[in-house]
PDB file of C-alpha atoms in Angstrom:
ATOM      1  CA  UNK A 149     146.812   2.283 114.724  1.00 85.00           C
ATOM      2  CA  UNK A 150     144.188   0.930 116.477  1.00 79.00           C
ATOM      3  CA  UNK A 151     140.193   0.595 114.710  1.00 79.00           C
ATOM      4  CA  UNK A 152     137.814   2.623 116.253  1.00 85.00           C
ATOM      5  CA  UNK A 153     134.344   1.515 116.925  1.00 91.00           C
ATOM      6  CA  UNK A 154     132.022   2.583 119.604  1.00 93.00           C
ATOM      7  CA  UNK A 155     131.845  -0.652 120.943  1.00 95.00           C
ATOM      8  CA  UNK A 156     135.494  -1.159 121.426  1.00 95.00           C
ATOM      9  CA  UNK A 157     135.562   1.913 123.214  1.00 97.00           C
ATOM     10  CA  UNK A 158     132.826   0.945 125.217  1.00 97.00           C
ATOM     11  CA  UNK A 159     134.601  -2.008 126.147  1.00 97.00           C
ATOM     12  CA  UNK A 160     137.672  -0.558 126.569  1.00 97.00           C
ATOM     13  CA  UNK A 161     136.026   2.066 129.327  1.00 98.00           C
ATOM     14  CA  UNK A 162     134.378  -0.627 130.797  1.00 98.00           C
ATOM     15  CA  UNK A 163     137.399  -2.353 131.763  1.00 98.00           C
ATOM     16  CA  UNK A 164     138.797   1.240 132.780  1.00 98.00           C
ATOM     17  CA  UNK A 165     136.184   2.042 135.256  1.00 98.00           C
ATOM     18  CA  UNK A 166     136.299  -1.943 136.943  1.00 98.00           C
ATOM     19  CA  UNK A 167     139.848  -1.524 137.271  1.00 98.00           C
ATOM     20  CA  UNK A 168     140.465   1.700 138.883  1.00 98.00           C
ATOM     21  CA  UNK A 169     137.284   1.530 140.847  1.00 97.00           C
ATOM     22  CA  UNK A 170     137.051   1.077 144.363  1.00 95.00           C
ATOM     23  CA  UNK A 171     134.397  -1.265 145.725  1.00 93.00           C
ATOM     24  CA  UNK A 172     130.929   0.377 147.402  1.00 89.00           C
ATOM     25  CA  UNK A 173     131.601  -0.041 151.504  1.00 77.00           C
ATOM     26  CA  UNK A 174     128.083  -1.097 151.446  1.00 68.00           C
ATOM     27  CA  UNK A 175     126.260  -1.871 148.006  1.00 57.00           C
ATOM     28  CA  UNK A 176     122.736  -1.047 148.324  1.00 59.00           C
ATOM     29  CA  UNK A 177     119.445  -1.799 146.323  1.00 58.00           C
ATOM     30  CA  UNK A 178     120.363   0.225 142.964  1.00 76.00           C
ATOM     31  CA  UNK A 179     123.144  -3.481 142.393  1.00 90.00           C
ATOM     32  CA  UNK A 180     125.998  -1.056 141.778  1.00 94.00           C
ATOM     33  CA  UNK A 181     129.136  -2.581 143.532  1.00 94.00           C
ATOM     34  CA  UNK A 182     132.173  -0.166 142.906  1.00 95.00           C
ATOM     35  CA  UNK A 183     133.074   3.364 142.039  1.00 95.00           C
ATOM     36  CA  UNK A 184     135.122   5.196 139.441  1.00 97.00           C
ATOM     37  CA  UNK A 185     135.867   8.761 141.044  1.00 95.00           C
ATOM     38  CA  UNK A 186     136.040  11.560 138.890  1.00 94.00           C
ATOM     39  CA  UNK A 187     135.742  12.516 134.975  1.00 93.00           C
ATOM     40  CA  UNK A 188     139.526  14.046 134.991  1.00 94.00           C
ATOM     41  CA  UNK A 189     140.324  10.820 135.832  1.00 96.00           C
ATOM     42  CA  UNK A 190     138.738   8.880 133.549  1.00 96.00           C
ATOM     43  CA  UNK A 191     140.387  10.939 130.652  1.00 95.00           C
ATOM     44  CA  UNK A 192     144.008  10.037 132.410  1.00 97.00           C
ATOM     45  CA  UNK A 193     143.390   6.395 132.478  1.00 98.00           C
ATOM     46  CA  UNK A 194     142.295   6.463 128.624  1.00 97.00           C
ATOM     47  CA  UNK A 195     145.329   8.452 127.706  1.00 98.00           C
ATOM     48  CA  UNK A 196     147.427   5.586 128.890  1.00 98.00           C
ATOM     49  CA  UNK A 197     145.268   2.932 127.336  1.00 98.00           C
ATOM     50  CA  UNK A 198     144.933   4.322 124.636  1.00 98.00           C
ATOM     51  CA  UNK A 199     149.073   5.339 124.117  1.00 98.00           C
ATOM     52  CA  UNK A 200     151.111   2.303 124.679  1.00 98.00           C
ATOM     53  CA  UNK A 201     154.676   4.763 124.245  1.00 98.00           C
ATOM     54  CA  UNK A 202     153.716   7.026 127.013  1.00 98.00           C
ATOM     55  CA  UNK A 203     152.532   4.533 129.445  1.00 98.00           C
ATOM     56  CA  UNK A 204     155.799   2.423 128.486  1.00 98.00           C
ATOM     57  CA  UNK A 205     157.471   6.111 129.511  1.00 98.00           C
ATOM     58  CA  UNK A 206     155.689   5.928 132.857  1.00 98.00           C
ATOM     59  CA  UNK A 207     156.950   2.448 133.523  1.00 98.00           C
ATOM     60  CA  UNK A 208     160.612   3.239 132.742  1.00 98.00           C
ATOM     61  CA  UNK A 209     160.374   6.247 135.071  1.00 98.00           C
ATOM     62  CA  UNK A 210     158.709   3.591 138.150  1.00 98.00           C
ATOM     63  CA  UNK A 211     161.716   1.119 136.986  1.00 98.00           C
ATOM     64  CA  UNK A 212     164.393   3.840 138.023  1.00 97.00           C
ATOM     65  CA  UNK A 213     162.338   4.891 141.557  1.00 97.00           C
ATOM     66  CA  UNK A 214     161.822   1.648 142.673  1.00 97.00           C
ATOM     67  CA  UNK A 215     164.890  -0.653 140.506  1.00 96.00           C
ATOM     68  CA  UNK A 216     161.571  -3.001 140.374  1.00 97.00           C
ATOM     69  CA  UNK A 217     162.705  -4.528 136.888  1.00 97.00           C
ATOM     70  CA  UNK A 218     159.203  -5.609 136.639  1.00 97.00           C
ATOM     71  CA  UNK A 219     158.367  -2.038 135.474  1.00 98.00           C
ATOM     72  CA  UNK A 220     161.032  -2.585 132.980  1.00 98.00           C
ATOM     73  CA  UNK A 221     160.029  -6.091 131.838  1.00 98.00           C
ATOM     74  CA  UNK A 222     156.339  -4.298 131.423  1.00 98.00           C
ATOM     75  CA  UNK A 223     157.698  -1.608 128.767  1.00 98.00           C
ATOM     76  CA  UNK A 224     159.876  -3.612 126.853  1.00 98.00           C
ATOM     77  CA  UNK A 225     156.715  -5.971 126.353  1.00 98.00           C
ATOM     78  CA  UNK A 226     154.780  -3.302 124.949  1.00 98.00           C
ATOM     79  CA  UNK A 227     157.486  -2.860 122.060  1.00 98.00           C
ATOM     80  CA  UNK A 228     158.171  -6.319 121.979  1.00 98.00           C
ATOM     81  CA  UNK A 229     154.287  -6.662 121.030  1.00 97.00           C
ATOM     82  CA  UNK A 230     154.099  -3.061 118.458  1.00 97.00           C
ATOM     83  CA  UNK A 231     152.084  -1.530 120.533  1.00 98.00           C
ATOM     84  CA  UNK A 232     152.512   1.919 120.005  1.00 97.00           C
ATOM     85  CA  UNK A 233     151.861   1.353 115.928  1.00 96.00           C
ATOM     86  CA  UNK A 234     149.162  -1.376 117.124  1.00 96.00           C
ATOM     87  CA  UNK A 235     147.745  -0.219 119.994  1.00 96.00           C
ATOM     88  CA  UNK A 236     147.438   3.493 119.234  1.00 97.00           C
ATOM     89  CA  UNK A 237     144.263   5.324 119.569  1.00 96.00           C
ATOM     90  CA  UNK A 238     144.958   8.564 118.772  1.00 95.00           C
ATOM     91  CA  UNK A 239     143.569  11.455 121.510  1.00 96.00           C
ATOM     92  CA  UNK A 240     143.483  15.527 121.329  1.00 95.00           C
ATOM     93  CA  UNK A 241     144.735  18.051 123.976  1.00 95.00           C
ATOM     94  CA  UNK A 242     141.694  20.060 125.109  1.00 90.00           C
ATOM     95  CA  UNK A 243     141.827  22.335 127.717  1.00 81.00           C
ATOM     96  CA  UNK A 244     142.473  20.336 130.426  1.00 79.00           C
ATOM     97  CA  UNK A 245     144.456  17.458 129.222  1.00 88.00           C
ATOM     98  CA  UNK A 246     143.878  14.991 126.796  1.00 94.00           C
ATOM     99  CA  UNK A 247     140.416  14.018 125.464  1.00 90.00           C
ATOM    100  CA  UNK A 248     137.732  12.562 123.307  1.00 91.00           C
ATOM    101  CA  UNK A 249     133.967  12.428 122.336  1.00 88.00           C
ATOM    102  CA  UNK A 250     132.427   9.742 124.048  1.00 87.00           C
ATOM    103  CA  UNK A 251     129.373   9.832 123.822  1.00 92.00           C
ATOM    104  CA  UNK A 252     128.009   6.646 122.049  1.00 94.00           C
ATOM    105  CA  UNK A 253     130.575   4.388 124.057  1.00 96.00           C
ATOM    106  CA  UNK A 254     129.223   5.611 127.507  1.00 96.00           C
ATOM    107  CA  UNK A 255     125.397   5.231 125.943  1.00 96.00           C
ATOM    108  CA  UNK A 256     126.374   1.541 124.833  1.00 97.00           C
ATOM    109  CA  UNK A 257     127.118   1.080 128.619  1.00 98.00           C
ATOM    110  CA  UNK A 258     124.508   2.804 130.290  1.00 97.00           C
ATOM    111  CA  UNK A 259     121.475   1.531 128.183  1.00 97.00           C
ATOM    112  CA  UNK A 260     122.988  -2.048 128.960  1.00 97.00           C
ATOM    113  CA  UNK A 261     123.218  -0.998 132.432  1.00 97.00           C
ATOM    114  CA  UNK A 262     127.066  -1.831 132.832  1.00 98.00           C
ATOM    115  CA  UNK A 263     127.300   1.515 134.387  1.00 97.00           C
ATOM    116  CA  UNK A 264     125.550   4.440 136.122  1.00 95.00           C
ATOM    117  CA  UNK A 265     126.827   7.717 136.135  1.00 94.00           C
ATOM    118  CA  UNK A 266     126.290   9.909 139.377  1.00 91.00           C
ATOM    119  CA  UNK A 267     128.397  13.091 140.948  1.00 80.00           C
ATOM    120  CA  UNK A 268     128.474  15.612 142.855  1.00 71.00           C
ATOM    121  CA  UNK A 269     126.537  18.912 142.118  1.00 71.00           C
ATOM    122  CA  UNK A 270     126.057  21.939 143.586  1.00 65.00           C
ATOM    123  CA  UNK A 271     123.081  24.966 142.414  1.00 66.00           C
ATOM    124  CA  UNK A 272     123.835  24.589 138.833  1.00 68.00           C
ATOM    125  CA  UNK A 273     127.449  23.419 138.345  1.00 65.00           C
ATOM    126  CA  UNK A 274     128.905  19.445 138.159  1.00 61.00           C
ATOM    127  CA  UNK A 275     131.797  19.783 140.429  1.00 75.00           C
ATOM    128  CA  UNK A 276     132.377  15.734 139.600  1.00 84.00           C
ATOM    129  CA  UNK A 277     131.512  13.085 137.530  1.00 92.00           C
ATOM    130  CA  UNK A 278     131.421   9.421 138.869  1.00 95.00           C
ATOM    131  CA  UNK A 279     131.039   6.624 136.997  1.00 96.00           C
ATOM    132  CA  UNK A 280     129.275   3.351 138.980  1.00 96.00           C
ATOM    133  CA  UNK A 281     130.117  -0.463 138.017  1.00 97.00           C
ATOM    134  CA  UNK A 282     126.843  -2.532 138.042  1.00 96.00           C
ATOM    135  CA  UNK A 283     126.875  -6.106 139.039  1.00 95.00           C
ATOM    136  CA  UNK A 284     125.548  -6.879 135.581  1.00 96.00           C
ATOM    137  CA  UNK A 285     129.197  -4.889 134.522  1.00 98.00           C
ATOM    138  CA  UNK A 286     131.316  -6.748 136.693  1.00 97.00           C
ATOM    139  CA  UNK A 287     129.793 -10.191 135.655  1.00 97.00           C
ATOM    140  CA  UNK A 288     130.505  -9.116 131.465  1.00 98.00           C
ATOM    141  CA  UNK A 289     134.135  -8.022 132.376  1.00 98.00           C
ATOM    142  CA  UNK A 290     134.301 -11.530 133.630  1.00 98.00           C
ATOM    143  CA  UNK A 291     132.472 -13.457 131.262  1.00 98.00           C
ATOM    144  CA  UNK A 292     134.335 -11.741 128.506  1.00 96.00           C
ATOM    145  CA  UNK A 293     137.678 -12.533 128.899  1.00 97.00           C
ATOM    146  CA  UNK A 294     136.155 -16.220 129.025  1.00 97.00           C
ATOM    147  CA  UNK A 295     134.410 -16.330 126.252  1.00 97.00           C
ATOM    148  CA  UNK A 296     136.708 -14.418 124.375  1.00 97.00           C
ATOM    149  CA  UNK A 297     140.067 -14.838 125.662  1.00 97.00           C
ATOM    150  CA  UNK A 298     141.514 -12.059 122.891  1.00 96.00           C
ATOM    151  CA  UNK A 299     139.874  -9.504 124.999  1.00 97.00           C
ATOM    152  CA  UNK A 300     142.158 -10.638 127.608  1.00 98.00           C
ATOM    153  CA  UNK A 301     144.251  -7.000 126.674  1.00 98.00           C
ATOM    154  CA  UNK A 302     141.771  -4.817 128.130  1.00 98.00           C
ATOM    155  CA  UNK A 303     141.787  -6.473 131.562  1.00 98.00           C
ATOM    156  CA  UNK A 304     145.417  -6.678 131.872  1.00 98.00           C
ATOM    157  CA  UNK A 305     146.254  -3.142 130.614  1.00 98.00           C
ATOM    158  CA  UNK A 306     143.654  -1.856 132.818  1.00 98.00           C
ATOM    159  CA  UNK A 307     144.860  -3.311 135.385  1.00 98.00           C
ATOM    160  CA  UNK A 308     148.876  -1.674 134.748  1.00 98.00           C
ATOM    161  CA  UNK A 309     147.266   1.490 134.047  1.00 98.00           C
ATOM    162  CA  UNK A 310     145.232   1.465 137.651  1.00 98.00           C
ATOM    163  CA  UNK A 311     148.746   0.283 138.889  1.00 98.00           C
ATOM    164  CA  UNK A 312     150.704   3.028 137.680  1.00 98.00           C
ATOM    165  CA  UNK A 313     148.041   5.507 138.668  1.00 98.00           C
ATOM    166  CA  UNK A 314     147.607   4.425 141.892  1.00 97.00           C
ATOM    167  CA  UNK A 315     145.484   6.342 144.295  1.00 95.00           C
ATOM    168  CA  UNK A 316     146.680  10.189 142.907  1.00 96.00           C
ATOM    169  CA  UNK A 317     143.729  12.041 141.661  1.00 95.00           C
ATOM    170  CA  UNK A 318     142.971  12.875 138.000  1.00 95.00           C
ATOM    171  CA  UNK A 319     144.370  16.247 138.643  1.00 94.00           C
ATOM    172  CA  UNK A 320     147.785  14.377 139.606  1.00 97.00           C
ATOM    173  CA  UNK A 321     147.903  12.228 136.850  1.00 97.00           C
ATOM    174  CA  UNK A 322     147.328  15.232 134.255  1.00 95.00           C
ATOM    175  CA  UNK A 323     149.968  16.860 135.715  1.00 95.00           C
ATOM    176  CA  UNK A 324     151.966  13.659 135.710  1.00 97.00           C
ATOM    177  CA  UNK A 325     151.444  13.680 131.923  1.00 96.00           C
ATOM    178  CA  UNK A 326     151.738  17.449 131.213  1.00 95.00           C
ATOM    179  CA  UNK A 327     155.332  16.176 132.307  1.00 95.00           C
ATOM    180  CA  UNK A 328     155.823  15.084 128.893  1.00 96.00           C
ATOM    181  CA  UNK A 329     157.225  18.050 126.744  1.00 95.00           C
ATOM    182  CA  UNK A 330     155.677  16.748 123.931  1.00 96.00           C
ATOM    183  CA  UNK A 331     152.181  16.446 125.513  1.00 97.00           C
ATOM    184  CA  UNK A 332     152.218  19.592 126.952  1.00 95.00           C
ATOM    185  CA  UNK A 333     153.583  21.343 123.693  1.00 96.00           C
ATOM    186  CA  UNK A 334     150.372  19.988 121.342  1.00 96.00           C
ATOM    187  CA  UNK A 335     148.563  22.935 120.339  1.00 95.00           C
ATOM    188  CA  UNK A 336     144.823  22.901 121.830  1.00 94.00           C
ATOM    189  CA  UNK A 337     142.596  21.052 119.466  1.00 94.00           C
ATOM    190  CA  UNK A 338     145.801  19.235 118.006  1.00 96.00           C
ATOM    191  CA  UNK A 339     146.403  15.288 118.277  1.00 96.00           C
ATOM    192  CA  UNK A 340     148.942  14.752 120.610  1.00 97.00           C
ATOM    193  CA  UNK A 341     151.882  13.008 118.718  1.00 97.00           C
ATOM    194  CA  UNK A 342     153.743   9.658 119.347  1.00 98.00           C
ATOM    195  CA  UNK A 343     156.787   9.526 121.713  1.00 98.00           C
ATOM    196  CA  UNK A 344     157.606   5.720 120.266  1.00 98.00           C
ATOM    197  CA  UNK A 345     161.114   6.662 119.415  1.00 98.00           C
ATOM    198  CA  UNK A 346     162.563   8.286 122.106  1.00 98.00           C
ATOM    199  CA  UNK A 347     161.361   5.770 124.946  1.00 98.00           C
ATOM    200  CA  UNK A 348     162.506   2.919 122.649  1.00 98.00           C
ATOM    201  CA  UNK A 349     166.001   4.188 122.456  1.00 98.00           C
ATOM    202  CA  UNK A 350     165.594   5.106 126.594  1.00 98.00           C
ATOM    203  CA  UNK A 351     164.326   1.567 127.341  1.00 98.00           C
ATOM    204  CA  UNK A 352     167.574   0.248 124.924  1.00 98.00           C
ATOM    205  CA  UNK A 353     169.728   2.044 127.462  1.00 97.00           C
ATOM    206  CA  UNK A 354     168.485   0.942 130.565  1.00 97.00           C
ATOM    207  CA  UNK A 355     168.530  -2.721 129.106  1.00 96.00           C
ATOM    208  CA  UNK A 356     172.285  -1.805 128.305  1.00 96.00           C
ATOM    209  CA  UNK A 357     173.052  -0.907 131.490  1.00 91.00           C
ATOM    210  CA  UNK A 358     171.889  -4.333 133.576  1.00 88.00           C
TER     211      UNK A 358
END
């Protein structure tokens, strides 16, 4: 199991928000240049980032829709690697999905300016949360993996989990993971458990099958 520290979250939702962002059709003045849409969202992406086992689940499933054995190349690596003992960040099922406090990552990025955080409100209620990549956050992503080749991870995985996602809406991909039984069994409040096991014996029997 992964170490937490808010600055390995923060750098972890950094590379989040750059991947699955779209870029601004026309950046203005405020130097923002793309946009995360949507809290809901978010919370999916982290789920997968954050659980190697499910998003190696996710990839097995794309492998037997599409026979693209890239998809299966892309699981067995994450076992291959430990992953889901390694990589595992533990998250709770609130009431809409999977989730976790925050709040100290996303201040590490906004007082550095890396992000901006805008929406959509009307009278009194946030009917969505957007998150804004900076210039200054685009040019650390980069400079990062450069000068620190290790945190080469976070790109990469960021970068499956936007693929995987693709352009359904945070309300798809909860659903998409409610789809798991043993997701959608966790009691509220409860950690959602490990499903290491059971995809490592699926993955053994697709690789049997080539």
């Amino acid at each position: 199991m992964a170490i937490r520290s808010a600055h390995r979250d923060a750098l972890r939702l950094l590379f989040v928000i750059e991947a699955g962002s779209r870029p601004l059709r026309s950046p203005d003045a405020s130097d923002t240049v793309a946009i995360f849409k949507g809290e809901t969202r978010l919370w999916a992406f982290e789920f997968w980032m954050r659980n190697p086992d499910y998003l190696a689940a996710e990839l097995l499933d794309l492998f037997e829709t599409t026979t693209d054995v890239a998809y299966l190349h892309e699981a067995e690596a994450i076992f291959q690697k430990e992953e889901p003992d390694l990589r595992r960040v533990p998250m709770i099922r609130y009431c809409f999905g999977a989730f976790d406090r925050l709040d100290d990552a996303m201040a590490l990025l906004r007082s550095s300016d890396l992000i901006r955080i805008t929406g959509i409100k009307t009278f009194d209620k946030i009917r969505e949360t957007d998150f804004l990549l900076t210039s200054r956050g685009a040019d650390f992503c980069a400079t990062c993996v450069i000068q620190a080749p290790v945190l080469t991870w976070y790109r990469d995985r960021a970068s499956l989990v936007a693929k995987v996602a693709g352009d359904r809406s945070g309300n798809a991909l909860k659903e998409t993971q409610y789809n798991r039984a043993t997701y959608a069994e966790t009691k509220l409040g409860g950690i959602i458990p490990p499903i290491a096991a059971e995809v490592a014996q699926r993955l053994a029997e697709m690789k049997a099958k080539l």
